[in-house]
Amino acid sequence: KSYLKLIDNCTIGNKMDIDVDYIKENGYAVMPNFLTPDEVNQLQDLCDNSPVAMGETWAGEDRKSEYLPDLDPNAYMHWWSYNMSEHAIVQQVKDKIKPMADKCFNGEFEQLGGDFKVTNPSSGYMYCHFDTPYRHDRWANDFGEDIKGMQFGIALDKFDDVSGGTRILPGSHKKVYHKTDMDSRKHDEEFLRHGVTMELEPGGLFCYHSRTMHSTMPNNSDTPRRLMLLLHLWNDPKFRQELREEEDQC
């Protein structure tokens, strides 16, 4: 299946659906026009008025950046808000995603997240990585049939190669990769050559298996690029206890 074929498969009549078999094979899915214009406007306003929780500052004269909390948004290359799930519009979006997550996890999942990620203009940031739980060594090369983590993202601005929309490496969730190699940028060339940018208008949704290699990309536009993130985790009791133990050690 091609990238465009996947988009066609995600909309059946006026009903949004998701192809779990495609995700298990390729590692991701894309769904344009997932939100209404009103929902997009509400999320954009909420993002613009959300305080910064943490971000990476611009590099200084020593070419080093720092991860610091609670600064002005313009002080960062990119930053995250606090979890905004108490707001009705965020809960509305979570409820809209639940049927798709239910198919991915066979009903056994927990919705986490609900924070915004903003990448400022001129940011050159790129960092290939996995998300929870696969960022931990314990699951870094877990190829089990059960999906243990899925990330859902909502584009709140145009996502393309100019604005630096999220990029993923299709099929990477089925290959052996090590965090140390990603940290040393061993796979950057492969990622840039074979990766796919999530090209979406505001309100489009993308999701990926949390072990799919991905990164935010440099923002070469003249405006910030806004994104809402919603992590979903398998809710198997034994797995969640093991994950708590791993997280406690971080």
Protein backbone atom coordinates (compact mmCIF):
# COMPACT_ATOMS: atom_id res chain seq x y z
CA LYS A 1 0.00 0.00 0.00
CA SER A 2 1.20 3.49 -0.75
CA TYR A 3 1.04 6.53 1.49
CA LEU A 4 -1.91 7.97 -0.50
CA LYS A 5 -3.71 4.64 -0.48
CA LEU A 6 -3.53 4.69 3.31
CA ILE A 7 -5.22 8.08 3.42
CA ASP A 8 -8.03 6.75 1.22
CA ASN A 9 -8.49 3.75 3.52
CA CYS A 10 -8.87 5.90 6.63
CA THR A 11 -12.12 7.54 5.55
CA ILE A 12 -15.12 5.32 4.87
CA GLY A 13 -18.09 7.43 3.82
CA ASN A 14 -18.30 10.14 6.46
CA LYS A 15 -16.91 7.84 9.14
CA MET A 16 -13.29 7.97 10.24
CA ASP A 17 -11.66 4.57 10.63
CA ILE A 18 -8.19 3.17 11.12
CA ASP A 19 -6.40 0.22 9.50
CA VAL A 20 -4.65 -1.60 12.35
CA ASP A 21 -3.10 -4.15 10.01
CA TYR A 22 -1.47 -1.32 8.05
CA ILE A 23 -0.10 0.20 11.27
CA LYS A 24 1.34 -3.15 12.35
CA GLU A 25 2.98 -3.52 8.94
CA ASN A 26 4.17 0.04 8.29
CA GLY A 27 4.21 1.64 11.73
CA TYR A 28 1.91 4.62 11.17
CA ALA A 29 -1.35 5.99 9.77
CA VAL A 30 -2.53 9.41 8.56
CA MET A 31 -6.03 10.85 8.67
CA PRO A 32 -6.61 14.31 7.16
CA ASN A 33 -9.53 16.51 8.25
CA PHE A 34 -9.94 14.62 11.52
CA LEU A 35 -11.10 17.72 13.42
CA THR A 36 -13.63 20.37 12.47
CA PRO A 37 -12.45 23.98 11.92
CA ASP A 38 -14.08 24.96 15.22
CA GLU A 39 -12.23 22.21 17.11
CA VAL A 40 -8.96 23.33 15.51
CA ASN A 41 -9.57 26.95 16.49
CA GLN A 42 -10.29 25.97 20.10
CA LEU A 43 -7.10 23.91 20.34
CA GLN A 44 -5.01 26.65 18.73
CA ASP A 45 -6.34 29.21 21.24
CA LEU A 46 -5.69 26.83 24.13
CA CYS A 47 -2.15 26.14 22.91
CA ASP A 48 -1.39 29.84 22.53
CA ASN A 49 -2.49 30.44 26.12
CA SER A 50 -0.82 27.40 27.68
CA PRO A 51 2.18 27.89 29.99
CA VAL A 52 5.46 26.23 29.14
CA ALA A 53 6.28 23.11 31.15
CA MET A 54 9.67 22.33 29.61
CA GLY A 55 11.66 23.18 26.51
CA GLU A 56 15.06 23.23 24.84
CA THR A 57 16.64 26.67 24.72
CA TRP A 58 18.43 28.19 21.74
CA ALA A 59 22.12 27.30 21.62
CA GLY A 60 24.43 29.89 23.17
CA GLU A 61 27.87 30.99 22.08
CA ASP A 62 29.20 27.62 23.25
CA ARG A 63 26.75 25.96 20.81
CA LYS A 64 25.06 24.18 23.71
CA SER A 65 21.36 24.25 24.55
CA GLU A 66 19.63 23.44 27.81
CA TYR A 67 16.34 21.87 28.83
CA LEU A 68 14.73 24.34 31.23
CA PRO A 69 11.19 24.85 32.58
CA ASP A 70 8.88 27.83 32.73
CA LEU A 71 10.60 30.32 30.40
CA ASP A 72 9.01 32.60 27.81
CA PRO A 73 8.02 30.51 24.73
CA ASN A 74 10.36 32.53 22.50
CA ALA A 75 13.33 31.46 24.63
CA TYR A 76 13.08 27.94 23.20
CA MET A 77 13.76 26.15 19.95
CA HIS A 78 10.88 23.89 20.90
CA TRP A 79 8.78 23.43 24.02
CA TRP A 80 6.02 21.37 25.64
CA SER A 81 3.02 22.60 27.61
CA TYR A 82 1.64 21.01 30.73
CA ASN A 83 -1.04 18.33 30.31
CA MET A 84 -4.19 20.23 29.35
CA SER A 85 -6.65 17.33 29.67
CA GLU A 86 -8.86 19.20 32.14
CA HIS A 87 -10.06 21.39 29.28
CA ALA A 88 -13.26 20.29 27.56
CA ILE A 89 -11.91 20.55 24.02
CA VAL A 90 -8.98 18.24 24.84
CA GLN A 91 -11.34 15.69 26.36
CA GLN A 92 -13.56 16.01 23.29
CA VAL A 93 -10.61 15.13 21.04
CA LYS A 94 -9.62 12.22 23.30
CA ASP A 95 -13.16 10.84 23.05
CA LYS A 96 -12.97 11.14 19.27
CA ILE A 97 -9.75 9.10 19.21
CA LYS A 98 -10.95 6.37 21.61
CA PRO A 99 -12.66 4.14 18.99
CA MET A 100 -9.43 4.01 16.96
CA ALA A 101 -7.30 3.33 20.03
CA ASP A 102 -9.75 0.62 21.00
CA LYS A 103 -9.03 -1.19 17.72
CA CYS A 104 -5.26 -0.87 18.20
CA PHE A 105 -5.29 -2.24 21.76
CA ASN A 106 -8.34 -4.54 21.65
CA GLY A 107 -9.98 -2.41 24.33
CA GLU A 108 -7.09 -2.60 26.81
CA PHE A 109 -5.55 0.88 26.85
CA GLU A 110 -5.16 4.09 28.82
CA GLN A 111 -5.13 7.56 27.29
CA LEU A 112 -2.32 9.75 28.56
CA GLY A 113 -0.94 13.06 27.41
CA GLY A 114 -2.97 15.96 26.14
CA ASP A 115 -0.06 18.39 25.96
CA PHE A 116 1.10 20.71 23.19
CA LYS A 117 4.47 20.65 21.43
CA VAL A 118 5.51 23.90 19.74
CA THR A 119 8.52 24.25 17.43
CA ASN A 120 9.60 27.84 16.82
CA PRO A 121 10.77 29.29 13.48
CA SER A 122 14.45 28.71 12.67
CA SER A 123 14.62 25.66 14.95
CA GLY A 124 17.02 23.15 13.41
CA TYR A 125 16.13 20.40 15.89
CA MET A 126 16.01 16.77 14.78
CA TYR A 127 16.40 13.76 17.07
CA CYS A 128 15.48 10.23 15.96
CA HIS A 129 13.95 8.21 18.79
CA PHE A 130 11.23 5.85 20.04
CA ASP A 131 8.44 6.77 22.46
CA THR A 132 7.29 5.09 25.69
CA PRO A 133 7.62 2.23 26.44
CA TYR A 134 10.10 1.36 23.67
CA ARG A 135 12.49 4.15 24.69
CA HIS A 136 13.41 1.89 27.62
CA ASP A 137 15.99 -0.86 27.00
CA ARG A 138 13.56 -3.44 28.35
CA TRP A 139 11.27 -3.01 25.31
CA ALA A 140 13.63 -1.34 22.84
CA ASN A 141 13.64 -4.42 20.59
CA ASP A 142 10.31 -5.95 21.59
CA PHE A 143 8.60 -7.25 18.45
CA GLY A 144 5.60 -8.84 20.16
CA GLU A 145 2.22 -8.89 18.44
CA ASP A 146 0.61 -6.73 21.13
CA ILE A 147 1.03 -2.99 20.58
CA LYS A 148 2.29 -1.58 23.88
CA GLY A 149 2.28 2.11 22.92
CA MET A 150 0.71 4.35 20.28
CA GLN A 151 1.22 8.07 19.83
CA PHE A 152 -1.57 10.15 18.28
CA GLY A 153 -0.77 13.66 17.04
CA ILE A 154 -3.04 16.47 15.87
CA ALA A 155 -1.50 19.04 13.51
CA LEU A 156 -2.56 22.55 14.54
CA ASP A 157 -0.61 24.22 11.73
CA LYS A 158 0.34 23.12 8.24
CA PHE A 159 2.73 20.16 8.41
CA ASP A 160 5.13 19.78 5.50
CA ASP A 161 8.85 19.79 4.72
CA VAL A 162 9.00 23.58 5.17
CA SER A 163 7.36 23.82 8.57
CA GLY A 164 9.08 20.61 9.62
CA GLY A 165 6.14 18.35 10.36
CA THR A 166 6.81 15.13 12.25
CA ARG A 167 8.75 12.60 10.15
CA ILE A 168 8.69 8.83 10.61
CA LEU A 169 10.68 5.93 9.16
CA PRO A 170 8.13 3.41 7.82
CA GLY A 171 8.70 -0.17 8.95
CA SER A 172 11.39 0.76 11.47
CA HIS A 173 9.30 -0.70 14.30
CA LYS A 174 10.10 -4.16 12.90
CA LYS A 175 13.88 -3.72 12.71
CA VAL A 176 16.58 -3.83 15.39
CA TYR A 177 17.75 -0.37 16.46
CA HIS A 178 19.59 0.75 19.58
CA LYS A 179 19.16 4.00 21.45
CA THR A 180 22.91 4.56 21.65
CA ASP A 181 23.09 4.47 17.84
CA MET A 182 20.18 6.88 17.46
CA ASP A 183 21.74 9.20 20.06
CA SER A 184 25.03 9.18 18.12
CA ARG A 185 23.09 10.00 14.91
CA LYS A 186 24.14 6.76 13.24
CA HIS A 187 20.74 6.45 11.55
CA ASP A 188 20.15 10.10 10.57
CA GLU A 189 21.10 9.55 6.91
CA GLU A 190 18.77 6.55 6.59
CA PHE A 191 16.01 8.51 8.34
CA LEU A 192 16.33 11.48 5.99
CA ARG A 193 16.58 9.31 2.86
CA HIS A 194 13.71 6.91 3.55
CA GLY A 195 11.54 8.77 6.07
CA VAL A 196 8.07 10.17 5.38
CA THR A 197 6.86 13.60 6.52
CA MET A 198 3.35 13.73 7.96
CA GLU A 199 1.97 16.24 5.46
CA LEU A 200 -1.27 17.62 6.92
CA GLU A 201 -3.40 20.71 7.10
CA PRO A 202 -4.53 21.94 10.55
CA GLY A 203 -6.89 19.39 12.09
CA GLY A 204 -5.25 16.38 10.44
CA LEU A 205 -4.31 13.40 12.59
CA PHE A 206 -1.37 11.04 12.41
CA CYS A 207 -0.57 8.11 14.66
CA TYR A 208 2.32 5.73 14.93
CA HIS A 209 3.46 2.64 16.79
CA SER A 210 5.62 4.01 19.61
CA ARG A 211 8.57 1.94 18.41
CA THR A 212 8.54 3.61 14.99
CA MET A 213 11.59 5.83 14.61
CA HIS A 214 10.46 9.44 14.35
CA SER A 215 11.46 13.03 14.95
CA THR A 216 10.18 16.56 14.80
CA MET A 217 11.99 18.34 11.97
CA PRO A 218 13.58 21.79 11.46
CA ASN A 219 11.03 24.59 11.13
CA ASN A 220 12.02 26.68 8.11
CA SER A 221 8.77 28.65 8.04
CA ASP A 222 8.28 32.05 9.66
CA THR A 223 5.68 30.93 12.22
CA PRO A 224 5.63 28.45 15.13
CA ARG A 225 4.43 24.93 14.36
CA ARG A 226 1.89 23.64 16.88
CA LEU A 227 1.00 20.02 17.66
CA MET A 228 -1.11 18.22 20.25
CA LEU A 229 0.17 14.85 21.48
CA LEU A 230 -1.86 12.02 23.02
CA LEU A 231 0.06 8.94 24.15
CA HIS A 232 -1.85 5.68 24.53
CA LEU A 233 -0.48 2.69 26.46
CA TRP A 234 -1.46 -0.97 26.67
CA ASN A 235 -3.22 -1.47 30.00
CA ASP A 236 -2.06 -4.99 30.80
CA PRO A 237 -1.47 -4.99 34.62
CA LYS A 238 1.87 -6.86 34.49
CA PHE A 239 3.20 -4.61 31.74
CA ARG A 240 2.11 -1.42 33.50
CA GLN A 241 3.78 -2.54 36.75
CA GLU A 242 7.01 -3.25 34.85
CA LEU A 243 6.76 0.14 33.16
CA ARG A 244 6.29 1.92 36.51
CA GLU A 245 9.43 0.20 37.76
CA GLU A 246 11.39 1.37 34.70
CA GLU A 247 10.08 4.93 34.96
CA ASP A 248 10.97 5.08 38.66
CA GLN A 249 14.60 4.39 37.77
CA CYS A 250 14.80 7.29 35.30
